[in-house]
CSV table of C-alpha atoms and ligand atoms in Angstrom, one decimal:
chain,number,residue,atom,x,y,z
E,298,UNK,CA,0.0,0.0,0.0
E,299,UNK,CA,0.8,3.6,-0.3
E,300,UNK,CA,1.3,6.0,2.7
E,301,UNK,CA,-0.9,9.0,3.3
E,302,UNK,CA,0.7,12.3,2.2
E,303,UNK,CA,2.7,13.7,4.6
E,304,UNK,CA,5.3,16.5,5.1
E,305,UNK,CA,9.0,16.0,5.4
E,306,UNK,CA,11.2,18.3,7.6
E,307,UNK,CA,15.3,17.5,8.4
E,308,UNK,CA,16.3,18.3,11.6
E,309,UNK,CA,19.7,20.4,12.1
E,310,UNK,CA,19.9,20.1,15.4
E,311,UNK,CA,18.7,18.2,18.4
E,312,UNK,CA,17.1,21.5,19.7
E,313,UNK,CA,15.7,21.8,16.4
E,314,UNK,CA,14.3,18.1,16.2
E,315,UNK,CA,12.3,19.0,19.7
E,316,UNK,CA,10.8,22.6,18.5
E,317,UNK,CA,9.6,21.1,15.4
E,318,UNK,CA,8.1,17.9,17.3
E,319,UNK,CA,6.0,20.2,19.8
E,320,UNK,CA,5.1,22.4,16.8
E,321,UNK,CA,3.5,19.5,14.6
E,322,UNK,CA,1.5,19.1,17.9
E,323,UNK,CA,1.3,15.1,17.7
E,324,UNK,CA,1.1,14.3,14.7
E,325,UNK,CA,4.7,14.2,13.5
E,326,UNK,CA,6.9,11.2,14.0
E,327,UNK,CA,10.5,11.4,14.3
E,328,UNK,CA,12.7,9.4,11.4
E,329,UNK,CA,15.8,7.6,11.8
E,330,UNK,CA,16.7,4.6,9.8
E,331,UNK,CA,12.8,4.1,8.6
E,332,UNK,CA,13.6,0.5,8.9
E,333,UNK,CA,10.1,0.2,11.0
E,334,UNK,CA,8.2,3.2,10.8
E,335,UNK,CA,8.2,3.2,6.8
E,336,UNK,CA,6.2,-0.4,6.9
E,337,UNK,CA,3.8,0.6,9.4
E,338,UNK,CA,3.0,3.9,7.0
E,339,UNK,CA,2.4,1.6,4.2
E,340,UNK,CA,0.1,-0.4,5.9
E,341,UNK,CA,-1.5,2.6,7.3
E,342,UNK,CA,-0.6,1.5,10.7
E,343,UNK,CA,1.0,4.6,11.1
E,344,UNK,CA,-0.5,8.2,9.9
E,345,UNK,CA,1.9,10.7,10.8
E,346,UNK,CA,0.8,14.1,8.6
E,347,UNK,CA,4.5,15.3,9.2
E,348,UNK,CA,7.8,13.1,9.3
E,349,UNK,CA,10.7,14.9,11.0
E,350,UNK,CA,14.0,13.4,9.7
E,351,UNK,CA,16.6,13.1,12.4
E,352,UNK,CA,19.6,10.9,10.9
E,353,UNK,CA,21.5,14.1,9.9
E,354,UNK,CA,21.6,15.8,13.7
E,355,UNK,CA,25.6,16.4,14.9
E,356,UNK,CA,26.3,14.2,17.6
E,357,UNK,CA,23.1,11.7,17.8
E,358,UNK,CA,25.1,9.0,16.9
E,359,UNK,CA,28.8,7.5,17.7
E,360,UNK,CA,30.1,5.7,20.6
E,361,UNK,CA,31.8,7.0,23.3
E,362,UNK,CA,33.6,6.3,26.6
E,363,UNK,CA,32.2,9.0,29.6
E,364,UNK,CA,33.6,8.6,32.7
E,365,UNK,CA,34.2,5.0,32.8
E,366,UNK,CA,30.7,4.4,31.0
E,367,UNK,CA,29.9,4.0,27.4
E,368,UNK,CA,27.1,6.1,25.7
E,369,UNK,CA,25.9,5.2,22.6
E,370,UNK,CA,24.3,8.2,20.5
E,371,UNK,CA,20.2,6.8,19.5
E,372,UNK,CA,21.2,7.6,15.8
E,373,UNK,CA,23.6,5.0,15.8
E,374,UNK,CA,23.4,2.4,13.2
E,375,UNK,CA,23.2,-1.2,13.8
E,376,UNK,CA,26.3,-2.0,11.9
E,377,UNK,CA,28.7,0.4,13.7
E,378,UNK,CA,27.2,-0.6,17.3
E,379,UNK,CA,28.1,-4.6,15.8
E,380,UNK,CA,31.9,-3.9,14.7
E,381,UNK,CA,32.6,-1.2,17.4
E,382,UNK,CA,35.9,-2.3,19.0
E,383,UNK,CA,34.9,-0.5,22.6
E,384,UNK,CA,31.5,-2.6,22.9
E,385,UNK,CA,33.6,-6.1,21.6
E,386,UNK,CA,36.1,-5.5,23.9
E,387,UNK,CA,34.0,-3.7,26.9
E,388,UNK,CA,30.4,-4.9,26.6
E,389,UNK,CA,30.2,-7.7,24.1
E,390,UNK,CA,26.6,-8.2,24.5
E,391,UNK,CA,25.5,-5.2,23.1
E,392,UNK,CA,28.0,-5.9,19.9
E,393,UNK,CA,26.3,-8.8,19.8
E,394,UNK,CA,22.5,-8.0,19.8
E,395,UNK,CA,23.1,-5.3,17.1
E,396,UNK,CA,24.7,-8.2,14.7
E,397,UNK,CA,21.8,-10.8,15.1
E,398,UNK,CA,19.4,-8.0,14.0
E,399,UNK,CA,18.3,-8.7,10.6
E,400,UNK,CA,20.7,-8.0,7.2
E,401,UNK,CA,23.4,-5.9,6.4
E,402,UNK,CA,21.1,-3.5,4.4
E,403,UNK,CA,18.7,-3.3,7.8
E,404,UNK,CA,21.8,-2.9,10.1
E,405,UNK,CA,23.7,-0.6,7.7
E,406,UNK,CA,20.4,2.4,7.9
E,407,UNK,CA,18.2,0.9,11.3
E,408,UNK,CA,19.1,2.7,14.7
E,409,UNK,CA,19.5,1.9,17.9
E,410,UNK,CA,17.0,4.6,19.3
E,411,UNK,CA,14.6,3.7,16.4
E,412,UNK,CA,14.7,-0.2,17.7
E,413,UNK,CA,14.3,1.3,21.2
E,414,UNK,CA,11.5,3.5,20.6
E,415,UNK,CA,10.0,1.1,18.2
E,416,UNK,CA,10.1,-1.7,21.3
E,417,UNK,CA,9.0,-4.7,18.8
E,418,UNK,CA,8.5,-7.3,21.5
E,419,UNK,CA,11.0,-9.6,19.4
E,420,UNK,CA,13.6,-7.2,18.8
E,421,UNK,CA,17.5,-7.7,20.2
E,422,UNK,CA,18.5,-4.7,21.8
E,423,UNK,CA,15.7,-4.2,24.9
E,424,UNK,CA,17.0,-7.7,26.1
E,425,UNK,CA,20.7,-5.9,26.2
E,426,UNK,CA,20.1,-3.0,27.3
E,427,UNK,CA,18.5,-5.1,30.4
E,428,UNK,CA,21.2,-7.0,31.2
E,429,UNK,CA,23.6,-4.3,31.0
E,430,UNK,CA,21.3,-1.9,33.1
E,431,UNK,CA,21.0,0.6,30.4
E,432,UNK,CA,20.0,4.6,31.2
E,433,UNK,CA,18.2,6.1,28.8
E,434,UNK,CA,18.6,9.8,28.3
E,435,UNK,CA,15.8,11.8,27.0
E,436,UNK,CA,15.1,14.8,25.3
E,437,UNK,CA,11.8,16.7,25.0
E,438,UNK,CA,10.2,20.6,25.2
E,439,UNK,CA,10.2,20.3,28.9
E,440,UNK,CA,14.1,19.6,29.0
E,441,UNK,CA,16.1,16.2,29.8
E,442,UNK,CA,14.9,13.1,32.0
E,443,UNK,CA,16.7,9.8,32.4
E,444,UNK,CA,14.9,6.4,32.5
E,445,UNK,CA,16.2,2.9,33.4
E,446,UNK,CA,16.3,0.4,30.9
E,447,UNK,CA,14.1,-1.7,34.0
E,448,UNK,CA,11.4,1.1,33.6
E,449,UNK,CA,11.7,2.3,30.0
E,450,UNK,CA,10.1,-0.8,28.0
E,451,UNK,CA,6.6,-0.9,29.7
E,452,UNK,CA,4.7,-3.2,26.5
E,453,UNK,CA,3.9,-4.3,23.3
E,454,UNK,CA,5.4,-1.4,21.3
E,455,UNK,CA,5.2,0.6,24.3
E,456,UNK,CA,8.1,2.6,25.8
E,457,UNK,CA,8.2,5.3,28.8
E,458,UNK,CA,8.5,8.1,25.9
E,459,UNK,CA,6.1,11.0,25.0
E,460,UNK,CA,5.4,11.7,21.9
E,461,UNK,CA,7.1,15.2,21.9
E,462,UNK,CA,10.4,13.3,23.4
E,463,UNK,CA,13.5,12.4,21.4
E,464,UNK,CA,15.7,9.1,23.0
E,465,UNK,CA,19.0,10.9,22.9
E,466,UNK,CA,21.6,8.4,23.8
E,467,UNK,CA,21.9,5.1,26.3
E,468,UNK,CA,24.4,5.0,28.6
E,469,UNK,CA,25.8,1.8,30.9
E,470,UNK,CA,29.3,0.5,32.6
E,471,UNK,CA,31.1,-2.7,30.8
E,472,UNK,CA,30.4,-5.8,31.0
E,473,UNK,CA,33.1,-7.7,29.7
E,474,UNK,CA,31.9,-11.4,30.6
E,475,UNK,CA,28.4,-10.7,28.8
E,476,UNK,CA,27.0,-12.3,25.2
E,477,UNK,CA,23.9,-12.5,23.9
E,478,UNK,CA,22.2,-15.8,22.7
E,479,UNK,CA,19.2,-15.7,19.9
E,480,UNK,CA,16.9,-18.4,18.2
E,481,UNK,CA,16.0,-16.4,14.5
E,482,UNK,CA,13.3,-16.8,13.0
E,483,UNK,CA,14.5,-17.7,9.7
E,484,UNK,CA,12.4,-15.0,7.8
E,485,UNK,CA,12.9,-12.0,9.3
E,486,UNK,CA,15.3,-12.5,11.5
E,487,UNK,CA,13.9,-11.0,14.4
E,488,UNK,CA,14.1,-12.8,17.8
E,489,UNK,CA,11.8,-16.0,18.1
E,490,UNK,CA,13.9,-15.8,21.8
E,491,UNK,CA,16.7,-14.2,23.3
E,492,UNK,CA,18.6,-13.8,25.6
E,493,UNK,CA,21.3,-11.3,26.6
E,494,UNK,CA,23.4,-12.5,29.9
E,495,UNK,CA,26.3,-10.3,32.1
E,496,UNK,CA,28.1,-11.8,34.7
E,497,UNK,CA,30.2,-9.7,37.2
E,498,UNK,CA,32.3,-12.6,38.5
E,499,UNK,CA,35.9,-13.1,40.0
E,500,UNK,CA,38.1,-15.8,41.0
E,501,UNK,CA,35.4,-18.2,39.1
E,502,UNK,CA,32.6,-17.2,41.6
E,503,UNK,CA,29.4,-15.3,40.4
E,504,UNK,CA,28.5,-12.0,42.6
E,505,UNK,CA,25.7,-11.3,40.1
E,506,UNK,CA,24.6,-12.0,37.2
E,507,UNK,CA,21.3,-9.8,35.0
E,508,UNK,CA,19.5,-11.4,32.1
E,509,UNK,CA,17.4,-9.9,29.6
E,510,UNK,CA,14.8,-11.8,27.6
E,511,UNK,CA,13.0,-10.9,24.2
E,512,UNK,CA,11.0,-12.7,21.7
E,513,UNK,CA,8.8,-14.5,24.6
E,514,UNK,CA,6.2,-11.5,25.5
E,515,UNK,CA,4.8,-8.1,25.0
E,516,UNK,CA,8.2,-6.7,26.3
E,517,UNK,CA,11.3,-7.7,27.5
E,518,UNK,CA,12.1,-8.7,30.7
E,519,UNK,CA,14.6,-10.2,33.2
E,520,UNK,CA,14.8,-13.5,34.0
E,521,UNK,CA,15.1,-12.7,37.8
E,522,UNK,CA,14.8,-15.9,39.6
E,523,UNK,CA,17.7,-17.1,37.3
E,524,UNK,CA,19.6,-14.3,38.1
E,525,UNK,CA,19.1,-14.8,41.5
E,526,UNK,CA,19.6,-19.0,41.2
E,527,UNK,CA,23.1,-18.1,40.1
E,528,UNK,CA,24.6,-15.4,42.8
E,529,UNK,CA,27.2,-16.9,44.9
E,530,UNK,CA,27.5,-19.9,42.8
E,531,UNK,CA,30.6,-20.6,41.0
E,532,UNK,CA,30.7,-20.3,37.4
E,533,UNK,CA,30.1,-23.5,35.8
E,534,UNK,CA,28.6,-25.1,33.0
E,535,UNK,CA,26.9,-27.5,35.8
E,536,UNK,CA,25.5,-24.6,37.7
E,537,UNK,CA,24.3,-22.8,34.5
E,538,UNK,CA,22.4,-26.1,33.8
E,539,UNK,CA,20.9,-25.7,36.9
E,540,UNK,CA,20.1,-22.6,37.0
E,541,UNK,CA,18.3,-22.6,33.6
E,542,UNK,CA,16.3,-25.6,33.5
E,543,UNK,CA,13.4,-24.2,34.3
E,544,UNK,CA,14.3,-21.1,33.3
E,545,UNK,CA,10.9,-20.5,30.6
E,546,UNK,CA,9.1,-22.8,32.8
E,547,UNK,CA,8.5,-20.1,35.5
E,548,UNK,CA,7.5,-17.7,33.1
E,549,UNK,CA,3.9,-17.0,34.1
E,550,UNK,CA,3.2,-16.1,30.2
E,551,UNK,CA,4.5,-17.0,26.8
E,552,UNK,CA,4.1,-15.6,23.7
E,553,UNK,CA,2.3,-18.4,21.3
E,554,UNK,CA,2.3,-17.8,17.1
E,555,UNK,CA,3.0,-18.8,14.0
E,556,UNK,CA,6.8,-19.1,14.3
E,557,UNK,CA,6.8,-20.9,17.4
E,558,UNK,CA,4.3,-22.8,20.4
E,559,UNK,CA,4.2,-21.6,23.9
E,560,UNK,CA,6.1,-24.4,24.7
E,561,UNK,CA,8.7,-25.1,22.3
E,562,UNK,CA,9.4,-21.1,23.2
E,563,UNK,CA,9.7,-21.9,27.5
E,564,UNK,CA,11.8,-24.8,26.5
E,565,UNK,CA,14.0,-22.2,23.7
E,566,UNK,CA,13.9,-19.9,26.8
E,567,UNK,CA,16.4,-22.5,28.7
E,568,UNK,CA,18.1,-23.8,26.3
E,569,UNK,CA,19.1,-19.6,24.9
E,570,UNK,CA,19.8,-18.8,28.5
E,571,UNK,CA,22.5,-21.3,29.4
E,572,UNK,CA,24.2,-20.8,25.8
E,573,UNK,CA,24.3,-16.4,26.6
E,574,UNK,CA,25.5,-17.5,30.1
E,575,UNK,CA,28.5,-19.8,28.7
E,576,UNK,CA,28.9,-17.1,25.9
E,577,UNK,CA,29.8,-14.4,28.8
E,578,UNK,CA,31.6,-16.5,31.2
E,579,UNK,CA,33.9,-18.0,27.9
E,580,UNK,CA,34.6,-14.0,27.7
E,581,UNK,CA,36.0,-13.6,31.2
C,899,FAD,C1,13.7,-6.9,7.1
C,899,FAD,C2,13.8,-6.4,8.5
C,899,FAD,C3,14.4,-7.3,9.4
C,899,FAD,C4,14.6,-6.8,10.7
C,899,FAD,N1,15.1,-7.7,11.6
C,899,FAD,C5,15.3,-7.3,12.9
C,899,FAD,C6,15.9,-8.2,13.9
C,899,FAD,O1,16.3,-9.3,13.6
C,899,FAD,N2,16.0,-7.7,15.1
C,899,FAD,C7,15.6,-6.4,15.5
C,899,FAD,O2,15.8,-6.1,16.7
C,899,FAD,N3,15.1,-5.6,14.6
C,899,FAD,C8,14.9,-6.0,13.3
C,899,FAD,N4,14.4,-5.1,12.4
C,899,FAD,C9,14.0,-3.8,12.9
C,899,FAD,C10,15.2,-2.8,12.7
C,899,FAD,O3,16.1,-3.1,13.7
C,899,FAD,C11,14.8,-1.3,12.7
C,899,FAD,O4,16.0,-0.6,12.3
C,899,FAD,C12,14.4,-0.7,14.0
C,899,FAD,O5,13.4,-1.4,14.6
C,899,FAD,C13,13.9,0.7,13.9
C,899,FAD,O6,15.0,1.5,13.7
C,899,FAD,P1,15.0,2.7,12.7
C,899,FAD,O7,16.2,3.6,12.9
C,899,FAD,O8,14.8,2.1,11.3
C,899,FAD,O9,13.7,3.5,13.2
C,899,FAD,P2,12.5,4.2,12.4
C,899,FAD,O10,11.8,3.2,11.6
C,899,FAD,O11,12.9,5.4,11.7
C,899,FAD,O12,11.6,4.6,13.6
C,899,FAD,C14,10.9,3.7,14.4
C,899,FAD,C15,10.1,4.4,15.5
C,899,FAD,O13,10.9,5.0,16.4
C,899,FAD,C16,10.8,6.4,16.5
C,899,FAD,N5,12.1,6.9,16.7
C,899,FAD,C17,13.2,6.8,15.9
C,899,FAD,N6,14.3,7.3,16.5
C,899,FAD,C18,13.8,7.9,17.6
C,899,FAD,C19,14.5,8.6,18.7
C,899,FAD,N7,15.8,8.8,18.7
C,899,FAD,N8,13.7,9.0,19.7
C,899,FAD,C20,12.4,8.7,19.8
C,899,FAD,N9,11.7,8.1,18.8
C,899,FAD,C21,12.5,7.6,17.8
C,899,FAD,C22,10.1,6.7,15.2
C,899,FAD,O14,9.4,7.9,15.3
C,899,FAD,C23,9.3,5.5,14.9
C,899,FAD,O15,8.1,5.6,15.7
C,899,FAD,C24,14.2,-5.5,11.1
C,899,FAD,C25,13.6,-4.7,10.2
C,899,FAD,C26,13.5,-5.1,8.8
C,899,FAD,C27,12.9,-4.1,7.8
């Protein structure tokens, strides 16, 4: 199908992007790779009158080291976020979720603020930026706020953003021994589970661990009685076996549909768990 007719504005600057967003008064949307809003427009599941490109602003994308964190601009394409030599070396796990997202031409123009703000509930990146305790920083007419990844994703396609906000950048500490674990659904791509794990262990104990799961409900979500299963325990493949079994089995719902049964997805759910969990503890 065909979109409905709509303006097109670029953005210069961030301050720019906000004015022009409070001005449209709710019935622009904000552009960055297009990767999911374009689809939605041709389906007519999206009717925006006015479209305010943002892929241009100065400084919405790169990665960057800020006082012993790492902030990741929202206009950051997939690919860069994939082959970044800070995130492979400092957070694998995010590296990781941003190269199991779909094809090179999806990765090379899709965003991580666009996934973010999109919050498909099978998409990679809420599941990482759970397990590495993401803040999201936010921009809108009223000034800046800052969310918690454990706040921000709140449904199905539903994040703790207004629609006069812009998702500037996300910002977290390493996590060295982290990896992220996905089943595909052949197709598309997209998640039909994940699972993103980080471990902050020493001398082969585990002090905590946080897991982030996609694919399996409206939103992600952390797998917090795993998490909990494995503190204080040493890092093994035994104790990650034990730790997981039940792991999807808990779960008080699962998603069912065409790619996959509720529960050939509970059973994925232990099976993707222990593999991200042996992913980050190979990294230590
Ligand atoms: C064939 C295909 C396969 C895919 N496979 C996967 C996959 O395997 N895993 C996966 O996770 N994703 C997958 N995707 C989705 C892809 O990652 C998209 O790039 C992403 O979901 C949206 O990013 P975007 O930059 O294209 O955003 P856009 O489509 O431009 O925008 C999406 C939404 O976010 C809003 N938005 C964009 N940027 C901001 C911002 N900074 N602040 C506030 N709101 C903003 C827009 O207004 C819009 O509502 C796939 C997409 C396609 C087309």
């Amino acid at each position: 199908m065909i979109p409905l007719p709509f303006e097109y504005a670029r953005a210069a600057t961030l301050d720019d992007a906000v004015a022009k967003l409070a001005a449209a008064n709710g019935r622009a949307k904000l552009l960055a790779g297009g990767h999911s809003l374009v689809p939605l427009m041709k389906l007519r599941l999206a009717e925006p009158t006015v479209l305010i490109d943002i892929a241009r602003i100065p400084g919405l994308s790169g990665i960057r080291e800020k006082d012993g964190r790492i902030e990741i601009g929202a206009g950051t394409v997939h690919h860069e976020v994939a082959s970044s030599a800070l995130l492979r070396e400092q957070c694998p796990v995010v590296a990781d979720a941003a190269a199991a997202i779909g094809d090179p031409q999806v990765r090379n123009r899709g965003t991580l603020g666009g996934s973010l703000a999109h919050a498909d509930p099978s998409a990679d990146y809420p599941a990482a930026m759970l397990a590495v305790d993401a803040d999201m920083h936010i921009r809108g007419p009223k000034g800046s706020r800052t969310v918690n990844a454990t706040q921000f994703f709140r449904g199905l396609f539903t994040v703790d953003l207004a629609a006069d906000e812009i998702l500037v950048s996300v910002e977290f500490s390493p996590a060295r021994a982290s990896a992220y674990a996905k089943l595909y659904q052949r197709a598309s791509h997209f998640a039909i589970v994940g699972v993103a794990a980080a471990l902050d262990a020493s001398n082969g104990t585990i002090r905590s661990a946080r897991i982030g799961l996609t694919g399996a409900g409206p939103a992600a979500i952390r797998l917090t009685r795993v998490e909990e299963a494995l503190a204080g325990k040493p890092a093994s493949k035994e104790v990650f076996a034990t730790a997981t079994k039940d792991a999807g089995a808990h779960l008080q719902s699962v998603t069912a549909d065409i790619h996959a049964s509720e529960q050939y997805r509970r059973a994925m759910i232990a099976v993707f768990a222990r593999r991200a969990l042996e992913g980050a503890i190979a990294r230590m």
